[in-house]
Coordinates of C-alpha atoms in Angstrom, one line a residue:
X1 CA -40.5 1.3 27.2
X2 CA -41.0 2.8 23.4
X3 CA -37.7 2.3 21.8
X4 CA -37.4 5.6 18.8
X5 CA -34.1 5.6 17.5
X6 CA -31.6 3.3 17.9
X7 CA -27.7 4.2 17.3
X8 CA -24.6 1.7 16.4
X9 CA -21.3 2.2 16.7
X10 CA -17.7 0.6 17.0
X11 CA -14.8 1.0 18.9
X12 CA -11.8 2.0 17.1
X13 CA -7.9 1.4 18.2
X14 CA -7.8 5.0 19.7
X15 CA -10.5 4.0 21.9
X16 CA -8.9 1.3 24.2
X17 CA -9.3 1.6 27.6
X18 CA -11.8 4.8 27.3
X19 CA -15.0 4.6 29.7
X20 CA -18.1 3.6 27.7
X21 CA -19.8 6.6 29.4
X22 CA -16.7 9.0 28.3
X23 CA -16.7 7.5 24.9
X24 CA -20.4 8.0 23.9
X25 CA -20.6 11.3 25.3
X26 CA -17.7 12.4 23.1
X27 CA -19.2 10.7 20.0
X28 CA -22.9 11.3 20.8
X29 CA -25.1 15.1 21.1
X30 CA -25.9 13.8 24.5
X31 CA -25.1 14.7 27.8
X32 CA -22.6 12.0 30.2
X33 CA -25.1 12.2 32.8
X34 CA -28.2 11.4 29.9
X35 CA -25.8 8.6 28.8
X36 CA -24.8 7.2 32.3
X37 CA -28.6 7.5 32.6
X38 CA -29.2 4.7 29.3
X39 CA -26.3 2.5 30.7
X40 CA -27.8 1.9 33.8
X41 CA -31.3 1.3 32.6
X42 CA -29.7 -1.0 30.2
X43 CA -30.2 0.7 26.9
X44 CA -26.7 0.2 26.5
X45 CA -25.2 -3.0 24.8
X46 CA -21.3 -3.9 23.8
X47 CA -21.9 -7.2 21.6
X48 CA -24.9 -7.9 22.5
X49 CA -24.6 -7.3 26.7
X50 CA -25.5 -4.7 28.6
X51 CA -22.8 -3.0 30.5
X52 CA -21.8 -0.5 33.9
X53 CA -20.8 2.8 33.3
X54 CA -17.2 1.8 33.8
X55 CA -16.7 -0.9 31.3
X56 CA -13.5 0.1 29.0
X57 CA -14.1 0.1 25.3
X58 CA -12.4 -2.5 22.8
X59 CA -11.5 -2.4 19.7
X60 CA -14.1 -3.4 17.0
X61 CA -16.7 -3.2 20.4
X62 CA -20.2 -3.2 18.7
X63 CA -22.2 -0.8 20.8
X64 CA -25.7 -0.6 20.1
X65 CA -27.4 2.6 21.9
X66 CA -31.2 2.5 22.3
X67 CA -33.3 5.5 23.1
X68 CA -36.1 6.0 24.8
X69 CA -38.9 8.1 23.9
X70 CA -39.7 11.0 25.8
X71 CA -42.5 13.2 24.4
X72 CA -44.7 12.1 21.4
X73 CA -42.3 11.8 18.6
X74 CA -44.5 12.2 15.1
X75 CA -41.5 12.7 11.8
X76 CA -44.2 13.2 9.3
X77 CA -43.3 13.6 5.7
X78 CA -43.0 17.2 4.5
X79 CA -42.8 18.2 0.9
X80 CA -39.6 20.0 0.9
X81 CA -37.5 20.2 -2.8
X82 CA -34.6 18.3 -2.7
X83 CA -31.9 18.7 -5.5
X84 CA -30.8 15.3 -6.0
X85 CA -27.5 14.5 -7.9
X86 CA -28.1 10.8 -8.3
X87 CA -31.1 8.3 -7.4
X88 CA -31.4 4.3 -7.8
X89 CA -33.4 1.1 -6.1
X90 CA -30.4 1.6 -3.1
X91 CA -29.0 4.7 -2.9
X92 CA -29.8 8.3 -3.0
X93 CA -27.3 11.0 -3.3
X94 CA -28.5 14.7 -2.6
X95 CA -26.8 18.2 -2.8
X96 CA -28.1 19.7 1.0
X97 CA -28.9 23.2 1.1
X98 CA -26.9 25.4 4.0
X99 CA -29.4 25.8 6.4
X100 CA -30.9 22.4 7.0
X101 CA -30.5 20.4 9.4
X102 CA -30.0 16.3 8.7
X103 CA -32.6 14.6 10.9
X104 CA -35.1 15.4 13.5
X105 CA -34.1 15.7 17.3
X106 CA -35.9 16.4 20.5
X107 CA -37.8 19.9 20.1
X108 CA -36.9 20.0 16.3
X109 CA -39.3 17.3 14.2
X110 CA -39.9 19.2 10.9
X111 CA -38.0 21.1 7.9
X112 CA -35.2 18.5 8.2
X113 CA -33.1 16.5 5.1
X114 CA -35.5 13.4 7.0
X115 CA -38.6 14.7 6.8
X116 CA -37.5 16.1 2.9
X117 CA -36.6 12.4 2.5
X118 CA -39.9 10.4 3.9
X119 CA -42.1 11.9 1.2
X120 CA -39.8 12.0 -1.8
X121 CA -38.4 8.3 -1.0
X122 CA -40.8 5.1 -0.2
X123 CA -37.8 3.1 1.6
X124 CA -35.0 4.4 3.9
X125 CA -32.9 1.9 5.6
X126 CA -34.1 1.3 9.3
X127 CA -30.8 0.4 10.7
X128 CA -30.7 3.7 12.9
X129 CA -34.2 3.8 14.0
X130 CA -37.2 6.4 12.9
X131 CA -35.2 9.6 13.9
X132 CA -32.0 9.1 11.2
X133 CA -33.9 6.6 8.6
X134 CA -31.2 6.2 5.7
X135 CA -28.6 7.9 7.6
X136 CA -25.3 6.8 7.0
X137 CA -23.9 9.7 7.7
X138 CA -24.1 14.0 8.2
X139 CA -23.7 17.3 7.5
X140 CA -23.4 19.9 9.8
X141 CA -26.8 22.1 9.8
X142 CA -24.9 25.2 7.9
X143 CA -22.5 23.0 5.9
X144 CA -23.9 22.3 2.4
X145 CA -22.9 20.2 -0.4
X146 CA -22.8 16.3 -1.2
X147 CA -24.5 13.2 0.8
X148 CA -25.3 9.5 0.2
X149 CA -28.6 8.3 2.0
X150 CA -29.5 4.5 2.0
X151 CA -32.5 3.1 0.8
X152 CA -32.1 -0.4 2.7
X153 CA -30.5 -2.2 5.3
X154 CA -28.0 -3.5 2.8
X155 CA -26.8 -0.2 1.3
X156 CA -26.9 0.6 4.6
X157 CA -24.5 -1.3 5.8
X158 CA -22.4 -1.6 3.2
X159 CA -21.7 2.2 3.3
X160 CA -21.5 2.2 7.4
X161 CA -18.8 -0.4 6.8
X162 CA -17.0 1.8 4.0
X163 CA -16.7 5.0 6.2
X164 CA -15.5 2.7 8.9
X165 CA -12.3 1.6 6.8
X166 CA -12.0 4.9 5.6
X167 CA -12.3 4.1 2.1
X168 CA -15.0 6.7 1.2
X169 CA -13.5 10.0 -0.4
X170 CA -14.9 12.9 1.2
X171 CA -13.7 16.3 -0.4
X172 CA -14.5 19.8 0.6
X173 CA -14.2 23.2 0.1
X174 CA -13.9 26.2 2.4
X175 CA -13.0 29.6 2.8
X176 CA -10.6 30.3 6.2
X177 CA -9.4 33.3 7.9
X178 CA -5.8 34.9 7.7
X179 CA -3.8 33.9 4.6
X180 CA -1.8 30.5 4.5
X181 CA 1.8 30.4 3.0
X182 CA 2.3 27.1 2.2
X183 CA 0.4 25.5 -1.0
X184 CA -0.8 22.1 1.2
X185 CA -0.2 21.1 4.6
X186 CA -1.7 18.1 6.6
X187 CA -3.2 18.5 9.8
X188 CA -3.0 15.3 12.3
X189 CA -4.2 16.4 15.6
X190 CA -7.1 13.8 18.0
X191 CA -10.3 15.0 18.5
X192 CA -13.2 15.4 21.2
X193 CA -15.6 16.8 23.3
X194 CA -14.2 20.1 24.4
X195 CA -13.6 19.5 28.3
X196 CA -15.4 22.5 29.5
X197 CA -18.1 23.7 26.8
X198 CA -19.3 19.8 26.0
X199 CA -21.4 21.3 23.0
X200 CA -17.7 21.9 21.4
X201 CA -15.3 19.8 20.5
X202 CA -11.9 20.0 20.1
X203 CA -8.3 18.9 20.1
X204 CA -7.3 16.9 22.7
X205 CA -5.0 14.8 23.8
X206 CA -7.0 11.6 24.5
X207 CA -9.4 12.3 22.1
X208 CA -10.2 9.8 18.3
X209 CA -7.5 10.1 15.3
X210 CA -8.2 12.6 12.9
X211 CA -6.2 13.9 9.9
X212 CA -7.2 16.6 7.5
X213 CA -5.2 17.0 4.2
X214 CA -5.9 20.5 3.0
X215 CA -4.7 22.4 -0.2
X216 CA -4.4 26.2 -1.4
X217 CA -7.0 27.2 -4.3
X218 CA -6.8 31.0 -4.2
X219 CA -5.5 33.8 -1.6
X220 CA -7.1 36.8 -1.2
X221 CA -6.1 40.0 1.0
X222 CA -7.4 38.3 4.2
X223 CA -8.8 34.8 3.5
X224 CA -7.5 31.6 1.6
X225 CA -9.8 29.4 -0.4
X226 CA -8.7 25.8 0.2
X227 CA -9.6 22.4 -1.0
X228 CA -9.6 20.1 2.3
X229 CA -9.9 16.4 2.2
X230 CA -10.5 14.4 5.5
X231 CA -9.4 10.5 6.0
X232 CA -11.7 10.4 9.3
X233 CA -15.0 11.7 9.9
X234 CA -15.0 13.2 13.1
X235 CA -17.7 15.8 14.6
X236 CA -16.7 18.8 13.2
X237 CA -13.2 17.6 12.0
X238 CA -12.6 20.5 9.2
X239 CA -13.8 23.5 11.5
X240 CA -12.0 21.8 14.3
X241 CA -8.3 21.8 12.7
X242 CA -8.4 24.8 10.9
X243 CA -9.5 26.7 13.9
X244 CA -6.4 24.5 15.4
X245 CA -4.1 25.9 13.2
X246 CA -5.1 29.6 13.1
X247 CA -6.9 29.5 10.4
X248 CA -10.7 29.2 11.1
X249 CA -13.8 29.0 8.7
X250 CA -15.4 32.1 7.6
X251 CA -18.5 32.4 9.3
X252 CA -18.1 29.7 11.8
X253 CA -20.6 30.4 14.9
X254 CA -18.4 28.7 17.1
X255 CA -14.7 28.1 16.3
X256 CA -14.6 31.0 14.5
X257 CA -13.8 34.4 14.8
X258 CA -16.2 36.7 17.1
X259 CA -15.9 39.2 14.8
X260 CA -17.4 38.5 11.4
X261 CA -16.9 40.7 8.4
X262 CA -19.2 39.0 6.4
X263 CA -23.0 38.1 7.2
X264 CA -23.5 35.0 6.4
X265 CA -25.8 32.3 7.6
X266 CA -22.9 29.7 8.9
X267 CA -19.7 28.8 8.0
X268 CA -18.0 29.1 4.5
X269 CA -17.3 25.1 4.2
X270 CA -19.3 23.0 1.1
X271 CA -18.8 19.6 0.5
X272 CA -18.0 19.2 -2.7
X273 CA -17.3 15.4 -3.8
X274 CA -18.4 12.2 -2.3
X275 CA -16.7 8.7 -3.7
X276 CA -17.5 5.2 -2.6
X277 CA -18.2 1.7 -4.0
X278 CA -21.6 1.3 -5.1
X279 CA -23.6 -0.9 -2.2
X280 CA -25.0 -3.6 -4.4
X281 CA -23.4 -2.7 -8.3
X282 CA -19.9 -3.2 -7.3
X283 CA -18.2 -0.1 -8.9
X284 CA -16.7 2.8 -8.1
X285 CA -19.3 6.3 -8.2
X286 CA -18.4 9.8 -7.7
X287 CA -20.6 12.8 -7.0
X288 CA -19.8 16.3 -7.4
X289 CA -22.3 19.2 -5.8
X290 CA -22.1 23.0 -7.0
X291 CA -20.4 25.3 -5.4
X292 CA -23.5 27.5 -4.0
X293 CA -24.6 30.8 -4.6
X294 CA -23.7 32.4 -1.6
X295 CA -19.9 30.7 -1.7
X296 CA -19.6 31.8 -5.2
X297 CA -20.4 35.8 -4.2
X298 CA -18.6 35.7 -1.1
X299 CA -15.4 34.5 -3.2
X300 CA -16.1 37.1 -5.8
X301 CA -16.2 39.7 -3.0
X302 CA -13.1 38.5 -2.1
X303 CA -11.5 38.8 -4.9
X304 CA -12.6 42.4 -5.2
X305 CA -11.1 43.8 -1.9

């Protein structure tokens, strides 16, 4: 069996006791049944041993996810511009466009940051297989703004093990429905696959810690700009507790509001600054990306009404 991408992962304190099954589905864009399906052909390890589809997750678990290929899989390079904030021998940070999607998945091999990032780079780490080479970590398809891609396995890891402590800074910006009174709030609510629609996710009860810090930049008539920074990376975590709270990104396809004023191509959320320790320097780096062009005129319309 051709092994294409392979996926690791660890189980957190709000994991305990969850079904391996329950708990990939939740953190995967896979189907339980396609999951159950890898478990019991034994694609599935927790430290280094395969497992049933019933065994309960640990804390600090090490699942390792291998999957199969199941059509030709060919992620050619493609010359695609990439604005790049910040490039060395380990590391490179880019500013994604909204509109592109991270890597390549089943049906959907080309125009992605991967493909942009196999003929501008001659290493990416390997660590998660030929699908998400480099990948530490993503950005939804119509989010834009600031990510750091690994050049080896070393930088790789070093920034896997960063986001897993929660030490990266992660700092966004985005434009939300209704106006909110209070200059800051924090929003600390678990997340997880939506029960019924399993494309969503959502807050539920059983589901992984998340807290969002958020801040007031600018009201307007109808919408508030806010400044949101998140302490977990969760699937969807910002368009998640806003819609949570009432307030839900401009734009957003599918938390947000049915109705949309404005015609945009996604949701109004940019990430706008990414900090973390240098893999292999030692220090401290910060990037900042641009608000873009469509953010900028949507906020000046705004400000017009």
């Amino acid at each position: 069996m051709n092994i294409v991408d392979k996926i690791v992962l660890q189980g957190e304190k709000e994991d305990e006791g969850k079904r391996i099954d329950v708990f990939l589905a939740a953190e995967l864009d896979y189907t339980r049944s396609y999951i159950k399906k890898l478990i019991v052909d034994g694609l599935v390890f927790v430290n280094g041993k395969t497992v049933k589809p019933s065994y309960k997750v640990k804390e600090n678990d090490e699942v390792v996810v291998n999957i199969p290929e199941v059509e030709k899989i060919d992620v050619l390079p493609e010359n695609i511009p990439l604005d790049i904030l910040y490039e060395d021998d380990d590391i490179i940070v880019i500013n994604k466009p909204q509109g592109m999607v991270v890597h390549p998945a089943p049906g959907n091999y080309s125009g992605t940051l991967v493909n942009a990032l196999l003929y501008h780079c001659k290493n990416l780490s390997g660590i998660n297989g030929i699908l998400r080479p480099g990948i530490v970590h993503r950005l939804d398809k119509d989010t834009s703004g600031v990510m750091v891609i690994a050049k080896n396995d070393k930088a790789h890891i070093s920034l896997s093990n960063q986001i897993k402590e929660r030490s990266v800074f992660k700092k966004y910006v985005a434009i939300v429905e209704g106006v909110i009174k209070d200059e800051e709030g924090k929003i600390e609510a678990p997340i997880g696959r939506h029960p019924v629609d399993r494309k969503k996710m959502a807050v539920i009860e059983d589901g992984r810690y998340a807290l969002t810090l958020y801040k007031v930049l600018e009201r307007f008539k109808e919408n508030t700009l806010i400044e949101a920074v998140i302490k977990t990376g969760r699937t969807h975590q910002i368009r998640v507790h806003m819609a949570y709270i009432g307030h839900p990104v401009v734009g957003d396809p599918i938390y947000g509001f049915k109705k949309q004023k404005f015609k945009l191509e996604g949701q109004a959320l940019h990430s706008r600054v990414l900090g973390f320790m240098h893999p292999t320097k030692g220090v401290y780096m910060e990037f900042e990306a641009p608000l873009p062009e469509y953010f900028k005129k949507l906020i000046e319309i705004l400000r017009n009404k």
